[in-house]
Coordinates of C-alpha atoms in Angstrom, one line a residue:
X274 CA 18.5 -21.6 -53.6
X275 CA 18.0 -25.1 -55.1
X276 CA 16.6 -25.2 -58.6
X277 CA 13.3 -27.0 -59.0
X278 CA 12.8 -29.8 -61.6
X279 CA 9.6 -30.5 -63.5
X280 CA 9.2 -33.9 -65.0
X281 CA 7.1 -34.4 -68.3
X282 CA 6.0 -37.6 -69.8
X283 CA 6.2 -38.0 -73.6
X284 CA 4.8 -41.0 -75.4
X285 CA 6.0 -42.2 -78.9
X286 CA 4.3 -44.9 -80.9
X287 CA 6.4 -47.7 -82.3
X288 CA 6.6 -48.2 -86.0
X289 CA 5.4 -51.6 -87.2
X290 CA 7.3 -53.6 -89.8
X291 CA 4.6 -52.9 -92.3
X292 CA 5.3 -49.2 -92.1
X293 CA 9.0 -49.7 -92.9
X294 CA 8.4 -52.1 -95.7
X295 CA 11.0 -54.4 -94.2
X296 CA 10.4 -58.1 -94.1
X297 CA 11.2 -59.8 -90.9
X298 CA 9.8 -62.1 -88.3
X299 CA 6.4 -61.3 -87.1
X300 CA 6.3 -60.5 -83.4
X301 CA 3.0 -60.3 -81.7
X302 CA 2.9 -57.0 -79.8
X303 CA 1.1 -56.3 -76.7
X304 CA -0.7 -53.0 -76.3
X305 CA 2.1 -51.7 -74.2
X306 CA 4.6 -52.3 -77.1
X307 CA 2.9 -49.5 -79.1
X308 CA 4.3 -46.9 -76.7
X309 CA 7.8 -45.8 -75.9
X310 CA 8.2 -43.7 -72.8
X311 CA 10.6 -40.9 -72.5
X312 CA 11.3 -38.6 -69.6
X313 CA 12.0 -35.0 -70.3
X314 CA 13.4 -32.8 -67.5
X315 CA 12.6 -29.1 -67.5
X316 CA 14.2 -26.7 -65.1
X317 CA 11.6 -24.5 -63.4
X318 CA 12.1 -20.8 -63.8
X319 CA 11.2 -18.8 -60.7
X320 CA 13.0 -15.7 -61.8
X321 CA 9.9 -13.5 -62.3
X322 CA 7.4 -15.4 -60.1
X323 CA 6.4 -13.9 -56.7
X324 CA 7.2 -15.9 -53.6
X325 CA 4.4 -18.2 -52.6
X326 CA 2.5 -17.0 -49.5
X327 CA 3.6 -18.5 -46.2
X328 CA 0.8 -20.2 -44.3
X329 CA 0.6 -19.8 -40.6
X330 CA -1.5 -21.9 -38.3
X331 CA -4.0 -20.1 -36.0
X332 CA -1.8 -20.7 -33.0
X333 CA 1.9 -20.4 -33.2
X334 CA 3.3 -23.6 -31.9
X335 CA 6.9 -22.6 -32.1
X336 CA 8.8 -22.2 -28.8
X337 CA 8.9 -18.4 -29.4
X338 CA 5.1 -18.2 -29.9
X339 CA 4.4 -20.4 -26.8
X340 CA 6.7 -18.2 -24.7
X341 CA 4.9 -15.1 -25.9
X342 CA 1.5 -16.6 -25.0
X343 CA 2.8 -17.6 -21.5
X344 CA 4.2 -14.1 -21.0
X345 CA 0.9 -12.4 -21.9
X346 CA -0.9 -14.8 -19.6
X347 CA 1.4 -14.1 -16.6
X348 CA 1.1 -10.4 -17.3
X349 CA -2.7 -10.6 -17.2
X350 CA -2.7 -12.6 -14.0
X351 CA -0.3 -10.0 -12.4
X352 CA -2.7 -7.2 -13.4
X353 CA -5.7 -9.0 -11.9
X354 CA -3.8 -9.8 -8.6
X355 CA -2.7 -6.1 -8.4
X356 CA -6.2 -4.9 -8.8
X357 CA -7.5 -7.2 -6.0
X358 CA -4.7 -6.1 -3.7
X359 CA -5.3 -2.5 -4.3
X360 CA -9.1 -3.0 -3.7
X361 CA -8.4 -4.7 -0.4
X362 CA -5.9 -2.1 0.6
X363 CA -8.2 0.8 -0.2
X364 CA -11.1 -0.9 1.8
X365 CA -8.9 -1.4 4.8
X366 CA -7.5 2.1 4.7
X367 CA -10.9 3.6 4.5
X368 CA -12.3 1.4 7.3
X369 CA -9.7 0.8 9.9
X370 CA -6.0 1.6 9.3
X371 CA -4.1 3.4 12.1
X372 CA -3.1 6.9 12.9
X373 CA 0.2 8.4 14.0
X374 CA 1.3 7.6 17.5
X375 CA 0.2 10.9 18.8
X376 CA -3.2 10.7 16.9
X377 CA -4.4 13.2 14.3
X378 CA -5.4 16.7 15.1
X379 CA -8.7 16.9 16.8
X380 CA -8.4 13.4 18.2
X381 CA -7.6 12.2 21.7
X382 CA -5.0 9.6 22.5
X383 CA -5.7 7.0 25.2
X384 CA -3.3 4.1 25.2
X385 CA -3.1 2.6 21.7
X386 CA -6.5 4.1 20.7
X387 CA -7.4 7.4 19.1
X388 CA -10.9 8.8 19.7
X389 CA -12.8 11.5 17.9
X390 CA -15.8 13.1 19.7
X391 CA -18.0 14.9 17.2
X392 CA -19.7 18.2 17.8
X393 CA -22.4 17.7 15.2
X394 CA -25.3 15.3 15.3
X395 CA -26.1 12.7 12.6
X396 CA -28.2 9.6 12.2
X397 CA -26.4 6.4 13.1
X398 CA -25.7 5.3 9.5
X399 CA -24.2 8.7 8.5
X400 CA -22.2 8.8 11.7
X401 CA -20.5 5.5 10.7
X402 CA -19.9 6.9 7.2
X403 CA -18.3 10.0 8.7
X404 CA -16.0 7.8 10.8
X405 CA -15.1 5.7 7.8
X406 CA -14.2 8.9 5.9
X407 CA -11.8 9.7 8.8
X408 CA -10.3 6.2 8.3
X409 CA -11.8 4.9 11.5
X410 CA -15.2 3.4 12.8
X411 CA -17.8 4.1 15.4
X412 CA -16.3 3.2 18.8
X413 CA -16.1 -0.5 19.7
X414 CA -16.0 -0.9 23.5
X415 CA -14.2 -4.0 24.6
X416 CA -14.2 -3.9 28.4
X417 CA -15.3 -2.0 31.4
X418 CA -12.1 0.0 31.6
X419 CA -12.7 1.5 28.1
X420 CA -16.4 2.0 28.9
X421 CA -15.6 4.1 32.0
X422 CA -13.0 6.0 30.2
X423 CA -15.4 7.1 27.4
X424 CA -18.1 8.0 29.9
X425 CA -15.7 10.2 31.8
X426 CA -14.6 12.0 28.6
X427 CA -18.1 12.7 27.4
X428 CA -19.5 13.8 30.7
X429 CA -18.3 17.4 30.4
X430 CA -19.3 17.5 26.7
X431 CA -23.0 16.9 27.5
X432 CA -24.5 20.3 27.9
X433 CA -28.1 19.4 26.8
X434 CA -30.4 16.4 27.1
X435 CA -29.7 15.3 23.6
X436 CA -25.9 15.5 23.9
X437 CA -25.6 11.7 23.6
X438 CA -23.1 9.8 21.5
X439 CA -23.6 6.9 19.0
X440 CA -21.3 3.9 19.4
X441 CA -20.7 1.1 16.9
X442 CA -23.3 -1.4 18.3
X443 CA -26.5 -2.4 16.6
X444 CA -29.0 -5.3 16.0
X445 CA -30.2 -4.1 12.6
X446 CA -29.8 -7.5 11.0
X447 CA -31.5 -9.7 13.6
X448 CA -33.5 -8.3 16.5
X449 CA -31.7 -9.1 19.8
X450 CA -28.4 -10.1 18.1
X451 CA -26.1 -7.3 18.9
X452 CA -23.1 -6.8 16.6
X453 CA -20.3 -4.3 16.4
X454 CA -19.5 -2.5 13.2
X455 CA -16.8 -5.0 12.5
X456 CA -19.4 -7.8 12.7
X457 CA -18.1 -9.2 15.9
X458 CA -20.9 -10.1 18.4
X459 CA -21.4 -8.5 21.8
X460 CA -19.9 -11.3 24.0
X461 CA -20.8 -9.9 27.4
X462 CA -24.0 -8.5 28.8
X463 CA -23.0 -5.0 27.8
X464 CA -23.2 -1.8 29.8
X465 CA -26.9 -1.0 29.5
X466 CA -28.2 2.0 31.5
X467 CA -30.7 0.0 33.5
X468 CA -32.4 -3.4 33.6
X469 CA -35.1 -2.2 31.2
X470 CA -32.6 -1.6 28.3
X471 CA -32.5 -2.6 25.6
X472 CA -36.3 -2.4 25.2
X473 CA -36.8 -1.9 21.4
X474 CA -39.2 1.0 22.1
X475 CA -41.3 2.1 19.1
X476 CA -42.2 5.5 20.4
X477 CA -45.2 7.0 22.1
X478 CA -47.2 7.1 18.9
X479 CA -45.4 4.4 17.0
X480 CA -43.1 7.0 15.4
X481 CA -40.3 4.4 15.3
X482 CA -42.1 1.4 13.7
X483 CA -38.7 -0.4 13.2
X484 CA -38.0 -0.2 16.9
X485 CA -34.6 0.7 18.4
X486 CA -31.7 -1.0 16.6
X487 CA -28.8 1.3 17.3
X488 CA -26.9 2.1 20.6
X489 CA -25.9 5.4 22.0
X490 CA -24.3 6.2 25.3
X491 CA -24.4 9.2 27.8
X492 CA -26.9 10.6 30.2
X493 CA -26.4 13.9 32.0
X494 CA -27.4 12.4 35.4
X495 CA -25.6 9.1 35.1
X496 CA -23.6 7.8 38.0
X497 CA -19.9 8.7 37.3
X498 CA -18.4 5.6 38.8
X499 CA -20.8 3.3 37.1
X500 CA -20.1 1.7 33.7
X501 CA -23.8 1.6 32.8
X502 CA -24.6 4.0 30.0
X503 CA -25.9 2.2 26.9
X504 CA -29.4 2.8 25.5
X505 CA -30.9 1.3 22.4
X506 CA -32.4 4.0 20.2
X507 CA -34.1 4.4 16.8
X508 CA -31.2 4.6 14.2
X509 CA -32.9 7.5 12.4
X510 CA -32.5 9.8 15.4
X511 CA -29.7 12.3 15.4
X512 CA -26.9 12.3 18.0
X513 CA -23.2 13.1 18.3
X514 CA -20.9 10.1 17.8
X515 CA -17.5 8.7 18.8
X516 CA -15.0 7.5 16.2
X517 CA -12.2 5.2 17.1
X518 CA -8.9 4.2 15.4
X519 CA -5.8 2.4 16.4
X520 CA -2.7 4.5 17.0
X521 CA 0.4 3.3 15.0
X522 CA 3.4 2.4 17.1

Protein backbone atom coordinates (compact mmCIF):
# COMPACT_ATOMS: atom_id res chain seq x y z
CA UNK A 1 0.00 0.00 0.00
CA UNK A 2 1.45 3.42 -0.99
CA UNK A 3 2.23 5.71 1.93
CA UNK A 4 0.37 9.03 2.10
CA UNK A 5 2.19 12.37 2.41
CA UNK A 6 0.92 15.40 4.27
CA UNK A 7 2.33 18.77 3.43
CA UNK A 8 2.64 21.53 6.07
CA UNK A 9 3.48 25.13 5.53
CA UNK A 10 5.83 26.90 8.03
CA UNK A 11 6.53 30.60 7.90
CA UNK A 12 9.76 32.23 9.24
CA UNK A 13 10.22 35.95 9.61
CA UNK A 14 13.44 37.46 8.27
CA UNK A 15 15.76 39.25 10.64
CA UNK A 16 16.46 42.83 9.72
CA UNK A 17 19.94 44.38 9.83
CA UNK A 18 18.92 46.36 12.83
CA UNK A 19 18.36 43.19 14.78
CA UNK A 20 21.84 41.86 14.04
CA UNK A 21 23.60 45.08 14.71
CA UNK A 22 25.49 44.82 11.46
CA UNK A 23 25.97 47.75 9.21
CA UNK A 24 25.27 47.28 5.63
CA UNK A 25 23.40 48.63 2.74
CA UNK A 26 19.83 49.41 3.39
CA UNK A 27 17.52 47.40 1.19
CA UNK A 28 13.94 48.27 0.96
CA UNK A 29 11.96 45.19 1.68
CA UNK A 30 8.59 44.34 0.32
CA UNK A 31 6.01 42.77 2.65
CA UNK A 32 6.70 39.42 1.11
CA UNK A 33 10.38 39.68 2.13
CA UNK A 34 9.44 39.36 5.76
CA UNK A 35 8.47 35.71 5.32
CA UNK A 36 10.50 32.68 4.33
CA UNK A 37 8.51 29.66 3.28
CA UNK A 38 9.53 26.17 4.09
CA UNK A 39 7.80 22.94 3.18
CA UNK A 40 7.77 20.18 5.74
CA UNK A 41 6.71 16.75 4.66
CA UNK A 42 5.04 14.42 7.16
CA UNK A 43 4.39 10.78 6.50
CA UNK A 44 0.77 9.90 7.34
CA UNK A 45 0.41 7.07 9.79
CA UNK A 46 -2.60 4.82 9.04
CA UNK A 47 -1.50 1.98 11.22
CA UNK A 48 -4.24 2.23 13.82
CA UNK A 49 -6.87 4.07 11.79
CA UNK A 50 -9.92 2.20 10.51
CA UNK A 51 -10.43 1.90 6.80
CA UNK A 52 -12.57 4.72 5.42
CA UNK A 53 -16.06 3.65 4.49
CA UNK A 54 -16.66 2.77 0.87
CA UNK A 55 -19.44 4.77 -0.73
CA UNK A 56 -21.77 3.08 -3.18
CA UNK A 57 -24.04 4.79 -5.62
CA UNK A 58 -27.75 3.91 -5.39
CA UNK A 59 -27.55 1.94 -8.63
CA UNK A 60 -24.57 -0.24 -9.30
CA UNK A 61 -23.32 0.87 -12.68
CA UNK A 62 -20.65 -1.79 -12.92
CA UNK A 63 -21.07 -4.44 -15.63
CA UNK A 64 -21.68 -7.02 -12.92
CA UNK A 65 -24.46 -4.93 -11.36
CA UNK A 66 -26.11 -4.25 -14.71
CA UNK A 67 -26.05 -7.93 -15.53
CA UNK A 68 -27.76 -8.74 -12.22
CA UNK A 69 -30.49 -6.18 -12.87
CA UNK A 70 -31.10 -7.55 -16.36
CA UNK A 71 -31.22 -11.09 -15.03
CA UNK A 72 -33.80 -10.17 -12.39
CA UNK A 73 -35.87 -8.34 -15.01
CA UNK A 74 -35.84 -11.34 -17.35
CA UNK A 75 -36.77 -13.66 -14.48
CA UNK A 76 -39.72 -11.46 -13.53
CA UNK A 77 -40.89 -11.33 -17.16
CA UNK A 78 -40.63 -15.12 -17.41
CA UNK A 79 -42.76 -15.55 -14.29
CA UNK A 80 -45.46 -13.19 -15.63
CA UNK A 81 -45.56 -14.98 -19.00
CA UNK A 82 -45.77 -18.36 -17.27
CA UNK A 83 -48.71 -17.20 -15.14
CA UNK A 84 -50.54 -15.95 -18.24
CA UNK A 85 -49.92 -19.20 -20.11
CA UNK A 86 -51.12 -21.28 -17.17
CA UNK A 87 -54.25 -19.14 -16.85
CA UNK A 88 -55.12 -19.60 -20.54
CA UNK A 89 -54.36 -23.32 -20.39
CA UNK A 90 -56.59 -23.80 -17.34
CA UNK A 91 -59.43 -21.83 -18.96
CA UNK A 92 -59.23 -23.84 -22.16
CA UNK A 93 -59.00 -27.16 -20.33
CA UNK A 94 -62.07 -26.33 -18.26
CA UNK A 95 -64.10 -25.11 -21.22
CA UNK A 96 -63.27 -27.19 -24.26
CA UNK A 97 -60.30 -29.49 -24.38
CA UNK A 98 -60.78 -32.95 -25.82
CA UNK A 99 -61.39 -36.45 -24.56
CA UNK A 100 -59.80 -39.75 -25.43
CA UNK A 101 -60.61 -41.19 -28.85
CA UNK A 102 -63.19 -43.56 -27.35
CA UNK A 103 -64.68 -40.78 -25.11
CA UNK A 104 -64.89 -40.90 -21.33
CA UNK A 105 -67.10 -43.32 -19.44
CA UNK A 106 -70.73 -42.26 -19.58
CA UNK A 107 -70.22 -40.45 -22.90
CA UNK A 108 -71.24 -41.49 -26.41
CA UNK A 109 -68.86 -41.24 -29.35
CA UNK A 110 -70.20 -40.08 -32.71
CA UNK A 111 -67.52 -39.27 -35.26
CA UNK A 112 -65.07 -36.86 -33.68
CA UNK A 113 -67.59 -35.71 -31.06
CA UNK A 114 -68.32 -37.02 -27.58
CA UNK A 115 -71.80 -36.38 -26.12
CA UNK A 116 -73.08 -36.61 -22.57
CA UNK A 117 -76.84 -36.85 -21.99
CA UNK A 118 -77.72 -35.92 -18.42
CA UNK A 119 -80.26 -37.75 -16.31
CA UNK A 120 -80.83 -34.82 -13.94
CA UNK A 121 -82.53 -31.52 -14.64
CA UNK A 122 -80.99 -28.09 -14.05
CA UNK A 123 -81.60 -24.51 -15.14
CA UNK A 124 -79.71 -23.48 -18.30
CA UNK A 125 -76.87 -21.63 -16.53
CA UNK A 126 -76.14 -24.51 -14.15
CA UNK A 127 -76.34 -26.95 -17.03
CA UNK A 128 -73.57 -25.06 -18.82
CA UNK A 129 -71.52 -24.97 -15.60
CA UNK A 130 -71.93 -28.72 -15.23
CA UNK A 131 -70.67 -29.23 -18.79
CA UNK A 132 -67.68 -26.95 -18.15
CA UNK A 133 -66.89 -28.97 -15.04
CA UNK A 134 -66.78 -32.00 -17.32
CA UNK A 135 -64.33 -30.12 -19.62
CA UNK A 136 -66.97 -29.61 -22.29
CA UNK A 137 -69.86 -27.26 -23.13
CA UNK A 138 -73.56 -27.41 -23.93
CA UNK A 139 -74.05 -28.90 -27.38
CA UNK A 140 -73.32 -26.68 -30.38
CA UNK A 141 -75.22 -27.99 -33.40
CA UNK A 142 -73.48 -27.14 -36.65
CA UNK A 143 -75.65 -28.77 -39.31
CA UNK A 144 -78.75 -30.82 -40.06
CA UNK A 145 -76.86 -34.09 -39.83
CA UNK A 146 -75.84 -33.41 -36.24
CA UNK A 147 -79.32 -32.14 -35.36
CA UNK A 148 -80.98 -35.32 -36.61
CA UNK A 149 -78.40 -37.49 -34.84
CA UNK A 150 -79.09 -35.86 -31.47
CA UNK A 151 -82.85 -36.03 -31.92
CA UNK A 152 -82.63 -39.74 -32.68
CA UNK A 153 -80.52 -40.31 -29.57
CA UNK A 154 -82.79 -38.42 -27.16
CA UNK A 155 -86.03 -39.89 -28.55
CA UNK A 156 -85.89 -43.07 -26.41
CA UNK A 157 -84.63 -41.04 -23.42
CA UNK A 158 -87.80 -38.92 -23.26
CA UNK A 159 -90.24 -40.75 -21.03
CA UNK A 160 -92.16 -37.73 -19.77
CA UNK A 161 -93.34 -34.43 -21.17
CA UNK A 162 -90.56 -32.53 -19.44
CA UNK A 163 -87.81 -34.86 -20.65
CA UNK A 164 -86.33 -32.16 -22.87
CA UNK A 165 -82.69 -31.17 -23.24
CA UNK A 166 -80.90 -27.83 -23.08
CA UNK A 167 -78.46 -27.03 -25.89
CA UNK A 168 -75.88 -24.24 -26.00
CA UNK A 169 -77.94 -21.57 -27.80
CA UNK A 170 -79.34 -18.37 -26.25
CA UNK A 171 -80.17 -14.71 -26.90
CA UNK A 172 -79.58 -13.49 -23.33
CA UNK A 173 -77.38 -10.57 -24.40
CA UNK A 174 -79.58 -9.14 -27.13
CA UNK A 175 -83.13 -10.24 -27.85
CA UNK A 176 -83.31 -12.02 -31.19
CA UNK A 177 -79.52 -12.31 -31.58
CA UNK A 178 -78.89 -16.00 -31.04
CA UNK A 179 -75.41 -17.00 -29.93
CA UNK A 180 -73.82 -20.33 -29.09
CA UNK A 181 -71.92 -20.73 -25.83
CA UNK A 182 -68.64 -20.08 -27.66
CA UNK A 183 -70.07 -16.68 -28.75
CA UNK A 184 -70.40 -17.68 -32.41
CA UNK A 185 -73.69 -16.52 -33.96
CA UNK A 186 -76.41 -18.78 -35.31
CA UNK A 187 -75.70 -18.47 -39.04
CA UNK A 188 -78.66 -20.45 -40.43
CA UNK A 189 -82.38 -20.30 -39.68
CA UNK A 190 -81.97 -22.98 -37.05
CA UNK A 191 -84.14 -25.99 -36.46
CA UNK A 192 -87.12 -24.45 -34.69
CA UNK A 193 -90.04 -26.76 -33.90
CA UNK A 194 -92.59 -24.78 -35.88
CA UNK A 195 -93.04 -21.42 -37.51
CA UNK A 196 -94.14 -19.88 -34.23
CA UNK A 197 -90.76 -20.51 -32.55
CA UNK A 198 -88.93 -18.66 -31.18
CA UNK A 199 -91.75 -16.61 -29.64
CA UNK A 200 -90.18 -15.19 -26.42
CA UNK A 201 -93.27 -16.25 -24.44
CA UNK A 202 -93.59 -14.69 -20.98
CA UNK A 203 -95.99 -17.28 -19.54
CA UNK A 204 -99.70 -17.39 -19.00
CA UNK A 205 -99.53 -15.12 -15.99
CA UNK A 206 -96.31 -13.32 -16.85
CA UNK A 207 -94.35 -15.79 -14.72
CA UNK A 208 -91.37 -15.35 -17.05
CA UNK A 209 -91.04 -11.55 -17.27
CA UNK A 210 -87.64 -11.83 -18.99
CA UNK A 211 -89.14 -13.92 -21.76
CA UNK A 212 -87.52 -17.02 -23.26
CA UNK A 213 -83.82 -16.60 -23.88
CA UNK A 214 -82.50 -20.18 -23.86
CA UNK A 215 -83.07 -23.10 -26.22
CA UNK A 216 -83.98 -26.71 -25.51
CA UNK A 217 -84.76 -29.52 -27.91
CA UNK A 218 -86.98 -32.59 -27.83
CA UNK A 219 -90.67 -33.35 -28.03
CA UNK A 220 -92.19 -36.78 -27.45
CA UNK A 221 -94.39 -36.51 -30.52
CA UNK A 222 -91.87 -34.89 -32.88
CA UNK A 223 -91.57 -36.27 -36.39
CA UNK A 224 -88.56 -38.61 -36.33
CA UNK A 225 -87.30 -37.79 -39.82
CA UNK A 226 -87.61 -34.05 -39.29
CA UNK A 227 -84.78 -31.86 -38.07
CA UNK A 228 -87.18 -29.43 -36.39
CA UNK A 229 -86.93 -29.60 -32.64
CA UNK A 230 -85.81 -26.34 -31.05
CA UNK A 231 -87.99 -24.31 -28.68
CA UNK A 232 -87.00 -21.11 -26.91
CA UNK A 233 -87.71 -21.40 -23.19
CA UNK A 234 -87.25 -19.38 -19.99
CA UNK A 235 -83.68 -20.02 -18.80
CA UNK A 236 -84.79 -20.53 -15.20
CA UNK A 237 -86.80 -23.65 -16.04
CA UNK A 238 -85.20 -27.02 -15.34
CA UNK A 239 -84.45 -29.55 -18.06
CA UNK A 240 -81.93 -32.23 -18.84
CA UNK A 241 -79.01 -31.16 -21.00
CA UNK A 242 -76.52 -32.32 -23.62
CA UNK A 243 -72.78 -31.73 -23.15
CA UNK A 244 -70.38 -31.91 -26.08
CA UNK A 245 -66.61 -32.31 -26.33
CA UNK A 246 -64.24 -33.09 -29.16
CA UNK A 247 -62.63 -36.53 -29.24
CA UNK A 248 -58.82 -36.48 -29.41
CA UNK A 249 -57.28 -38.35 -32.33
